[in-house]
mmCIF file of C-alpha atoms in Angstrom:
data_model
loop_
_atom_site.group_PDB
_atom_site.id
_atom_site.type_symbol
_atom_site.label_atom_id
_atom_site.label_comp_id
_atom_site.label_asym_id
_atom_site.label_seq_id
_atom_site.Cartn_x
_atom_site.Cartn_y
_atom_site.Cartn_z
ATOM 1 C CA MET J 23 -29.820 3.088 17.048
ATOM 2 C CA ASN J 24 -28.998 -0.266 15.599
ATOM 3 C CA LEU J 25 -26.649 -0.561 12.633
ATOM 4 C CA ASP J 26 -28.735 -3.485 11.429
ATOM 5 C CA ASP J 27 -31.673 -1.129 10.757
ATOM 6 C CA ILE J 28 -32.381 -1.581 7.049
ATOM 7 C CA LYS J 29 -33.181 2.114 6.625
ATOM 8 C CA LEU J 30 -29.611 3.034 7.455
ATOM 9 C CA LYS J 31 -28.276 0.906 4.615
ATOM 10 C CA SER J 32 -29.282 3.615 2.119
ATOM 11 C CA PRO J 33 -27.009 6.658 2.309
ATOM 12 C CA PRO J 34 -28.845 9.998 2.198
ATOM 13 C CA TYR J 35 -27.220 11.172 -1.053
ATOM 14 C CA GLN J 36 -28.818 11.913 -4.405
ATOM 15 C CA VAL J 37 -27.633 12.609 -7.939
ATOM 16 C CA PRO J 38 -28.975 15.053 -10.528
ATOM 17 C CA GLU J 39 -31.571 13.595 -12.868
ATOM 18 C CA GLY J 40 -30.100 11.634 -15.777
ATOM 19 C CA TYR J 41 -26.660 11.773 -14.225
ATOM 20 C CA PHE J 42 -25.633 8.188 -14.892
ATOM 21 C CA GLU J 43 -26.737 8.274 -18.528
ATOM 22 C CA ASP J 44 -24.559 11.340 -19.053
ATOM 23 C CA LEU J 45 -21.717 9.871 -17.004
ATOM 24 C CA ASN J 46 -21.286 6.913 -19.331
ATOM 25 C CA ALA J 47 -21.132 9.203 -22.358
ATOM 26 C CA LYS J 48 -18.638 11.535 -20.652
ATOM 27 C CA ILE J 49 -16.324 8.670 -19.740
ATOM 28 C CA LEU J 50 -16.391 7.203 -23.231
ATOM 29 C CA GLU J 51 -15.749 10.605 -24.793
ATOM 30 C CA ARG J 52 -12.721 11.216 -22.560
ATOM 31 C CA THR J 53 -11.267 7.774 -23.116
ATOM 32 C CA SER J 54 -11.692 7.990 -26.887
ATOM 33 C CA THR J 55 -8.815 10.495 -26.955
ATOM 34 C CA VAL J 56 -6.585 8.399 -24.689
ATOM 35 C CA ALA J 57 -4.873 5.205 -25.829
ATOM 36 C CA PRO J 58 -4.430 2.356 -23.351
ATOM 37 C CA GLU J 59 -0.815 2.111 -22.190
ATOM 38 C CA SER J 60 0.591 -1.148 -23.429
ATOM 39 C CA VAL J 61 3.325 -3.032 -21.580
ATOM 40 C CA VAL J 62 6.441 -2.826 -23.780
ATOM 41 C CA LEU J 63 8.655 -5.901 -23.735
ATOM 42 C CA TRP J 64 12.342 -5.104 -23.405
ATOM 43 C CA TYR J 65 13.378 -6.420 -26.798
ATOM 44 C CA ARG J 66 10.826 -4.190 -28.459
ATOM 45 C CA LYS J 67 12.151 -1.015 -26.922
ATOM 46 C CA PRO J 68 13.635 1.595 -29.290
ATOM 47 C CA ALA J 69 17.267 1.084 -30.276
ATOM 48 C CA TRP J 70 18.415 4.293 -28.562
ATOM 49 C CA GLN J 71 16.990 3.116 -25.222
ATOM 50 C CA MET J 72 18.772 -0.199 -25.543
ATOM 51 C CA ALA J 73 22.049 1.574 -26.413
ATOM 52 C CA LEU J 74 21.718 3.942 -23.436
ATOM 53 C CA ALA J 75 21.027 1.065 -21.053
ATOM 54 C CA SER J 76 24.102 -0.757 -22.373
ATOM 55 C CA VAL J 77 26.322 2.297 -21.857
ATOM 56 C CA VAL J 78 25.063 2.747 -18.280
ATOM 57 C CA LEU J 79 25.772 -0.908 -17.507
ATOM 58 C CA LEU J 80 29.243 -0.672 -19.055
ATOM 59 C CA VAL J 81 30.133 2.418 -17.021
ATOM 60 C CA ALA J 82 28.884 0.829 -13.795
ATOM 61 C CA PHE J 83 30.835 -2.352 -14.480
ATOM 62 C CA THR J 84 34.029 -0.411 -15.272
ATOM 63 C CA PHE J 85 33.704 1.594 -12.081
ATOM 64 C CA VAL J 86 33.359 -1.508 -9.920
ATOM 65 C CA TRP J 87 36.159 -3.337 -11.774
ATOM 66 C CA PHE J 88 38.786 -0.623 -11.342
ATOM 67 C CA ASN J 89 37.832 0.488 -7.850
ATOM 68 C CA GLY J 90 37.164 -2.965 -6.479
ATOM 69 C CA ALA J 91 36.377 -3.781 -2.875
ATOM 70 C CA PRO J 92 38.806 -2.653 -0.136
ATOM 71 C CA ALA J 93 41.228 -5.402 0.832
ATOM 72 C CA ALA J 94 40.443 -7.141 4.071
ATOM 73 C CA GLU J 95 42.986 -6.951 6.834
ATOM 74 C CA GLN J 96 43.837 -10.609 6.357
ATOM 75 C CA ASP J 97 44.984 -9.877 2.753
ATOM 76 C CA TYR J 98 47.890 -7.819 4.067
ATOM 77 C CA LEU J 99 49.448 -11.013 5.424
ATOM 78 C CA ALA J 100 48.644 -13.129 2.364
ATOM 79 C CA ASP J 101 52.158 -12.607 0.913
ATOM 80 C CA VAL J 102 53.950 -13.235 4.184
ATOM 81 C CA SER J 103 55.088 -16.822 4.784
ATOM 82 C CA ASP J 104 54.265 -18.728 7.950
ATOM 83 C CA GLU J 105 57.950 -18.959 8.818
ATOM 84 C CA GLU J 106 58.340 -15.203 8.728
ATOM 85 C CA ILE J 107 55.319 -14.766 10.981
ATOM 86 C CA LEU J 108 56.699 -17.232 13.523
ATOM 87 C CA ILE J 109 60.090 -15.496 13.531
ATOM 88 C CA TYR J 110 58.380 -12.132 14.072
ATOM 89 C CA LEU J 111 56.298 -13.422 16.968
ATOM 90 C CA ALA J 112 59.297 -15.022 18.641
ATOM 91 C CA ASN J 113 61.364 -11.831 18.399
ATOM 92 C CA ASN J 114 58.624 -9.517 19.634
ATOM 93 C CA ASP J 115 57.627 -11.250 22.858
ATOM 94 C CA LEU J 116 53.857 -10.733 22.488
ATOM 95 C CA THR J 117 51.575 -12.333 25.073
ATOM 96 C CA GLU J 118 48.563 -14.426 24.091
ATOM 97 C CA SER J 119 46.131 -11.765 25.341
ATOM 98 C CA GLU J 120 47.898 -9.044 23.316
ATOM 99 C CA ILE J 121 47.556 -11.123 20.178
ATOM 100 C CA ILE J 122 43.846 -11.763 20.845
ATOM 101 C CA GLU J 123 43.131 -8.084 21.538
ATOM 102 C CA ASN J 124 44.670 -6.996 18.262
ATOM 103 C CA TYR J 125 43.095 -9.646 16.069
ATOM 104 C CA THR J 126 39.704 -8.626 14.670
ATOM 105 C CA PHE J 127 37.430 -11.503 13.628
ATOM 106 C CA MET J 128 35.036 -9.172 11.888
ATOM 107 C CA ASP J 129 34.864 -5.784 10.267
ATOM 108 C CA GLU J 130 34.897 -2.877 12.628
ATOM 109 C CA ASP J 131 31.455 -1.791 11.501
ATOM 110 C CA PHE J 132 29.984 -5.178 12.239
ATOM 111 C CA SER J 133 31.420 -5.255 15.761
ATOM 112 C CA ILE J 134 29.889 -1.839 16.422
ATOM 113 C CA GLU J 135 26.563 -3.120 15.183
ATOM 114 C CA SER J 136 26.772 -6.202 17.371
ATOM 115 C CA GLU J 137 27.443 -4.019 20.429
ATOM 116 C CA GLU J 138 24.394 -1.954 19.597
ATOM 117 C CA LEU J 139 22.396 -5.133 19.188
ATOM 118 C CA LEU J 140 23.472 -6.380 22.561
ATOM 119 C CA GLU J 141 22.461 -3.111 24.188
ATOM 120 C CA ASP J 142 18.920 -3.704 23.111
ATOM 121 C CA ILE J 143 18.743 -7.218 24.473
ATOM 122 C CA GLU J 144 17.258 -7.377 27.911
ATOM 123 C CA ILE J 145 18.470 -10.417 29.743
ATOM 124 C CA GLU J 146 16.541 -11.377 32.790
ATOM 125 C CA ASP J 147 18.400 -12.425 35.928
ATOM 126 C CA ASN J 148 17.105 -15.970 35.863
ATOM 127 C CA MET J 149 18.338 -16.318 32.270
ATOM 128 C CA LEU J 150 21.804 -15.296 33.379
ATOM 129 C CA ASP J 151 21.681 -17.873 36.180
ATOM 130 C CA ASP J 152 20.776 -20.528 33.638
ATOM 131 C CA LEU J 153 23.663 -19.466 31.430
ATOM 132 C CA TYR J 154 26.108 -19.617 34.336
ATOM 133 C CA LEU J 155 24.960 -23.104 35.217
ATOM 134 C CA GLU J 156 25.178 -24.268 31.644
ATOM 135 C CA TYR J 157 28.677 -22.956 30.958
ATOM 136 C CA GLU J 158 30.133 -23.100 34.499
ATOM 137 C CA ILE J 159 31.250 -19.522 34.171
ATOM 138 C CA ASN J 160 32.147 -17.650 37.291
ATOM 139 C CA GLU J 161 32.159 -13.897 37.657
ATOM 140 C CA LEU J 162 35.930 -13.502 37.750
ATOM 141 C CA SER J 163 37.283 -15.398 34.814
ATOM 142 C CA ILE J 164 36.405 -17.035 31.574
ATOM 143 C CA GLN J 165 38.149 -20.282 30.749
ATOM 144 C CA ILE J 166 39.013 -20.677 27.084
ATOM 145 C CA MET R 16 -23.535 -9.374 -16.728
ATOM 146 C CA GLU R 17 -20.850 -12.016 -16.381
ATOM 147 C CA GLU R 18 -17.493 -10.517 -15.544
ATOM 148 C CA GLN R 19 -15.699 -13.054 -17.717
ATOM 149 C CA PHE R 20 -17.691 -11.931 -20.769
ATOM 150 C CA ILE R 21 -16.482 -8.363 -20.300
ATOM 151 C CA ILE R 22 -12.891 -9.536 -19.753
ATOM 152 C CA GLU R 23 -12.918 -11.525 -22.994
ATOM 153 C CA LYS R 24 -14.096 -8.465 -24.902
ATOM 154 C CA LEU R 25 -11.412 -6.322 -23.291
ATOM 155 C CA LYS R 26 -8.640 -8.769 -24.189
ATOM 156 C CA ASN R 27 -9.349 -8.532 -27.889
ATOM 157 C CA PRO R 28 -8.120 -5.208 -29.341
ATOM 158 C CA GLU R 29 -10.953 -5.247 -31.864
ATOM 159 C CA THR R 30 -13.649 -5.472 -29.202
ATOM 160 C CA ARG R 31 -11.827 -3.573 -26.479
ATOM 161 C CA GLN R 32 -13.841 -0.380 -26.867
ATOM 162 C CA TYR R 33 -17.084 -2.352 -26.795
ATOM 163 C CA GLY R 34 -15.883 -4.255 -23.722
ATOM 164 C CA PHE R 35 -15.014 -0.996 -21.979
ATOM 165 C CA ASN R 36 -18.459 0.359 -22.738
ATOM 166 C CA LEU R 37 -19.947 -2.722 -21.096
ATOM 167 C CA LEU R 38 -17.579 -2.292 -18.160
ATOM 168 C CA THR R 39 -18.562 1.320 -17.493
ATOM 169 C CA ARG R 40 -22.261 0.534 -17.732
ATOM 170 C CA GLU R 41 -21.851 -2.389 -15.376
ATOM 171 C CA TYR R 42 -19.778 -0.692 -12.706
ATOM 172 C CA GLN R 43 -20.189 3.094 -12.955
ATOM 173 C CA GLU R 44 -22.970 3.358 -10.366
ATOM 174 C CA ARG R 45 -21.266 1.146 -7.839
ATOM 175 C CA VAL R 46 -18.004 3.037 -8.285
ATOM 176 C CA TYR R 47 -19.747 6.415 -8.050
ATOM 177 C CA TRP R 48 -21.514 5.551 -4.805
ATOM 178 C CA HIS R 49 -18.354 4.067 -3.315
ATOM 179 C CA ILE R 50 -16.558 7.333 -4.037
ATOM 180 C CA ARG R 51 -19.475 9.550 -3.056
ATOM 181 C CA LYS R 52 -19.668 7.992 0.414
ATOM 182 C CA MET R 53 -15.996 8.846 0.861
ATOM 183 C CA VAL R 54 -15.911 12.403 -0.451
ATOM 184 C CA ILE R 55 -19.568 13.380 0.155
ATOM 185 C CA ASP R 56 -19.676 16.181 -2.462
ATOM 186 C CA HIS R 57 -21.326 15.198 -5.761
ATOM 187 C CA ASP R 58 -19.042 17.260 -7.991
ATOM 188 C CA ASP R 59 -15.922 15.782 -6.385
ATOM 189 C CA ALA R 60 -17.378 12.295 -6.705
ATOM 190 C CA ASP R 61 -18.188 12.972 -10.345
ATOM 191 C CA ASP R 62 -14.602 14.032 -11.111
ATOM 192 C CA LEU R 63 -13.087 11.125 -9.246
ATOM 193 C CA THR R 64 -15.398 8.599 -10.873
ATOM 194 C CA GLN R 65 -14.400 9.780 -14.316
ATOM 195 C CA GLU R 66 -10.711 9.734 -13.349
ATOM 196 C CA THR R 67 -11.144 6.200 -12.067
ATOM 197 C CA PHE R 68 -12.520 4.911 -15.338
ATOM 198 C CA ILE R 69 -9.905 6.758 -17.360
ATOM 199 C CA LYS R 70 -7.245 5.039 -15.262
ATOM 200 C CA VAL R 71 -9.020 1.721 -15.772
ATOM 201 C CA TRP R 72 -8.942 2.301 -19.536
ATOM 202 C CA LYS R 73 -5.288 3.330 -19.586
ATOM 203 C CA ASN R 74 -4.218 0.371 -17.471
ATOM 204 C CA LEU R 75 -6.287 -2.427 -18.992
ATOM 205 C CA ASP R 76 -3.116 -4.247 -20.039
ATOM 206 C CA LYS R 77 -2.028 -4.351 -16.405
ATOM 207 C CA PHE R 78 -5.100 -6.275 -15.268
ATOM 208 C CA ARG R 79 -3.772 -9.760 -14.673
ATOM 209 C CA GLU R 80 -6.947 -11.626 -13.698
ATOM 210 C CA GLU R 81 -5.290 -12.518 -10.398
ATOM 211 C CA SER R 82 -8.114 -10.578 -8.792
ATOM 212 C CA ARG R 83 -11.696 -10.060 -9.842
ATOM 213 C CA LEU R 84 -12.365 -7.248 -12.303
ATOM 214 C CA PHE R 85 -14.651 -5.311 -10.006
ATOM 215 C CA THR R 86 -12.214 -5.497 -7.042
ATOM 216 C CA TRP R 87 -9.470 -4.205 -9.343
ATOM 217 C CA ILE R 88 -11.680 -1.285 -10.362
ATOM 218 C CA TYR R 89 -12.671 -0.673 -6.739
ATOM 219 C CA ARG R 90 -9.003 -0.588 -5.805
ATOM 220 C CA ILE R 91 -8.348 2.151 -8.336
ATOM 221 C CA ALA R 92 -11.404 4.058 -7.119
ATOM 222 C CA THR R 93 -10.372 3.725 -3.461
ATOM 223 C CA ASN R 94 -6.878 4.975 -4.232
ATOM 224 C CA GLU R 95 -8.326 7.948 -6.096
ATOM 225 C CA CYS R 96 -10.404 8.833 -3.010
ATOM 226 C CA LEU R 97 -7.524 8.436 -0.580
ATOM 227 C CA ASN R 98 -5.200 10.508 -2.775
ATOM 228 C CA PHE R 99 -7.865 13.188 -3.163
ATOM 229 C CA LEU R 100 -8.465 13.425 0.582
ATOM 230 C CA SER R 101 -4.734 13.401 1.257
ATOM 231 C CA LYS R 102 -4.144 16.259 -1.195
ATOM 232 C CA LYS R 103 -7.001 18.182 0.410
ATOM 233 C CA LYS R 104 -5.231 17.981 3.752
ATOM 234 C CA ARG R 105 -1.854 18.984 2.347
ATOM 235 C CA LYS R 106 -3.132 21.765 0.087
ATOM 236 C CA PHE R 107 -4.839 23.731 2.813
ATOM 237 C CA PHE R 108 -2.697 22.497 5.728
ATOM 238 C CA VAL R 109 -5.901 21.177 7.226
ATOM 239 C CA PRO R 110 -5.553 18.659 10.054
ATOM 240 C CA ILE R 111 -7.436 15.394 9.723
ATOM 241 C CA HIS R 112 -10.351 16.348 11.917
ATOM 242 C CA ASP R 113 -10.922 19.541 9.949
ATOM 243 C CA VAL R 114 -11.236 17.661 6.682
ATOM 244 C CA ALA R 115 -13.797 15.446 8.407
ATOM 245 C CA GLY R 116 -15.478 18.600 9.665
ATOM 246 C CA GLU R 117 -15.497 20.064 6.187
ATOM 247 C CA LEU R 118 -17.097 16.911 4.807
ATOM 248 C CA ALA R 119 -19.643 16.891 7.640
ATOM 249 C CA SER R 120 -20.594 20.461 6.775
ATOM 250 C CA LYS R 121 -21.331 19.321 3.216
ATOM 251 C CA ILE R 122 -23.881 16.933 4.718
ATOM 252 C CA ASP R 123 -25.430 19.839 6.621
ATOM 253 C CA GLU R 124 -25.516 22.051 3.521
ATOM 254 C CA GLY R 125 -27.982 19.593 2.041
ATOM 255 C CA HIS R 126 -26.925 19.883 -1.606
ATOM 256 C CA LEU R 127 -28.099 16.581 -3.113
ATOM 257 C CA VAL R 128 -28.293 15.268 0.452
ATOM 258 C CA SER R 129 -31.535 14.388 2.147
ATOM 259 C CA GLY R 130 -32.375 11.831 4.760
ATOM 260 C CA ASP R 131 -33.780 11.603 8.219
ATOM 261 C CA GLU R 132 -31.845 12.615 11.288
ATOM 262 C CA VAL R 133 -30.592 9.129 12.033
ATOM 263 C CA GLN R 134 -29.270 8.601 8.521
ATOM 264 C CA LEU R 135 -27.409 11.918 8.620
ATOM 265 C CA LYS R 136 -26.042 11.156 12.061
ATOM 266 C CA LEU R 137 -24.703 7.840 10.811
ATOM 267 C CA GLN R 138 -22.922 9.534 7.906
ATOM 268 C CA LYS R 139 -21.277 12.024 10.254
ATOM 269 C CA ALA R 140 -20.260 9.209 12.561
ATOM 270 C CA ILE R 141 -18.614 7.406 9.655
ATOM 271 C CA LEU R 142 -16.686 10.583 8.824
ATOM 272 C CA THR R 143 -14.954 10.384 12.217
ATOM 273 C CA LEU R 144 -13.185 7.205 11.096
ATOM 274 C CA PRO R 145 -9.727 7.361 9.489
ATOM 275 C CA GLU R 146 -10.098 7.276 5.711
ATOM 276 C CA LYS R 147 -8.925 3.723 5.138
ATOM 277 C CA GLN R 148 -11.111 2.389 7.923
ATOM 278 C CA ARG R 149 -13.984 4.399 6.512
ATOM 279 C CA ALA R 150 -13.505 2.776 3.099
ATOM 280 C CA VAL R 151 -13.500 -0.694 4.691
ATOM 281 C CA PHE R 152 -16.615 0.079 6.719
ATOM 282 C CA ASN R 153 -18.468 1.405 3.671
ATOM 283 C CA MET R 154 -17.594 -1.607 1.548
ATOM 284 C CA LYS R 155 -18.744 -4.031 4.215
ATOM 285 C CA TYR R 156 -21.759 -2.195 5.587
ATOM 286 C CA PHE R 157 -23.249 -0.514 2.526
ATOM 287 C CA ASP R 158 -21.912 -2.606 -0.354
ATOM 288 C CA GLU R 159 -22.125 -5.856 1.655
ATOM 289 C CA MET R 160 -18.909 -7.065 0.099
ATOM 290 C CA LYS R 161 -17.267 -10.182 1.474
ATOM 291 C CA PHE R 162 -14.098 -9.730 3.452
ATOM 292 C CA ASP R 163 -11.994 -11.599 0.894
ATOM 293 C CA GLU R 164 -13.270 -9.202 -1.784
ATOM 294 C CA ILE R 165 -12.386 -6.208 0.388
ATOM 295 C CA ALA R 166 -8.974 -7.799 0.966
ATOM 296 C CA GLU R 167 -8.386 -7.765 -2.805
ATOM 297 C CA VAL R 168 -9.288 -4.084 -2.900
ATOM 298 C CA THR R 169 -7.180 -2.961 0.037
ATOM 299 C CA GLY R 170 -4.368 -5.523 -0.043
ATOM 300 C CA THR R 171 -4.966 -6.147 3.669
ATOM 301 C CA SER R 172 -5.492 -9.506 5.364
ATOM 302 C CA VAL R 173 -9.020 -10.722 6.080
ATOM 303 C CA GLY R 174 -8.242 -10.902 9.791
ATOM 304 C CA ALA R 175 -7.124 -7.284 9.913
ATOM 305 C CA LEU R 176 -10.206 -6.225 7.980
ATOM 306 C CA LYS R 177 -12.549 -8.043 10.344
ATOM 307 C CA ALA R 178 -10.871 -6.348 13.284
ATOM 308 C CA SER R 179 -11.031 -2.982 11.537
ATOM 309 C CA TYR R 180 -14.727 -3.354 10.735
ATOM 310 C CA HIS R 181 -15.581 -4.509 14.231
ATOM 311 C CA LEU R 182 -13.752 -1.537 15.780
ATOM 312 C CA ALA R 183 -15.340 0.848 13.304
ATOM 313 C CA SER R 184 -18.809 -0.412 14.169
ATOM 314 C CA LYS R 185 -18.136 0.052 17.877
ATOM 315 C CA LYS R 186 -16.786 3.561 17.308
ATOM 316 C CA ILE R 187 -19.804 4.554 15.260
ATOM 317 C CA GLU R 188 -22.300 3.188 17.773
ATOM 318 C CA LYS R 189 -20.493 5.001 20.562
ATOM 319 C CA PHE R 190 -20.471 8.262 18.578
ATOM 320 C CA ILE R 191 -24.164 8.069 17.892
ATOM 321 C CA GLN R 192 -25.094 7.122 21.448
ATOM 322 C CA GLY R 193 -22.884 9.870 22.768
ATOM 323 C CA ASP R 194 -25.108 12.645 21.363
#
């Protein structure tokens, strides 16, 4: 059987006699009782809808204003002078690595996400070799 | 009839009803057959065709002339079919192949269905396609619509449609030769 056969282009379905004449009348009768839905521009909406929308916006704004965003870690040190920080560091004998370990460059959530991202990245061995060559990194240490 | 003539009548509130009358006369048969090929049963096709044109009437203001009028109407009709078939599956907890089986049995029942063996076999083969692919196949094969017109109906790229139609044709030929 070839789909190009012209006979196949006519589906084997029929309709009752006079169906399409009646169909037109039926459709027009049903639509005569239904009004087309018009697109209402915002400034033509009823006053009560406008008032409600305004109240919702006001409440949302108030909520955000008073709750605000949580302060970033860096903000805790905003009021501390540089001199005080230097005195603290000198008196507490912290090593460079201890300072680096405790300093977060990004939000905790983001660092978790980045770890998950890295898990999904498959790095081929030859790519690693290329990276080593490019950055002269050996397996034991990373020079900063 | 020129599509633009109908659109101009529809735009004017005073001639809108007249324009809609012209629209239904122009497109009702094409829409009916498009739906009938999807749902097989005449009574279902009749209901869905009427629902399609009621939706067209209610949403005339939403027609933006970014697409052709008939592809817009076809889109509404196609969505009506897909929603109908989807509800059929959910309502009776019928898996996909059983809905296809139910539709195939309507072909066998012969109510307002008559054709030779090959024609009936083709219709049953088409029923094995997923509904969206079936709609694409019907529009291309029976309605001989251009792919860019079908793209306006389905919102799918022309490339994807060509691939879909090609695969559908292969599936159908294989189904028919398999008997």
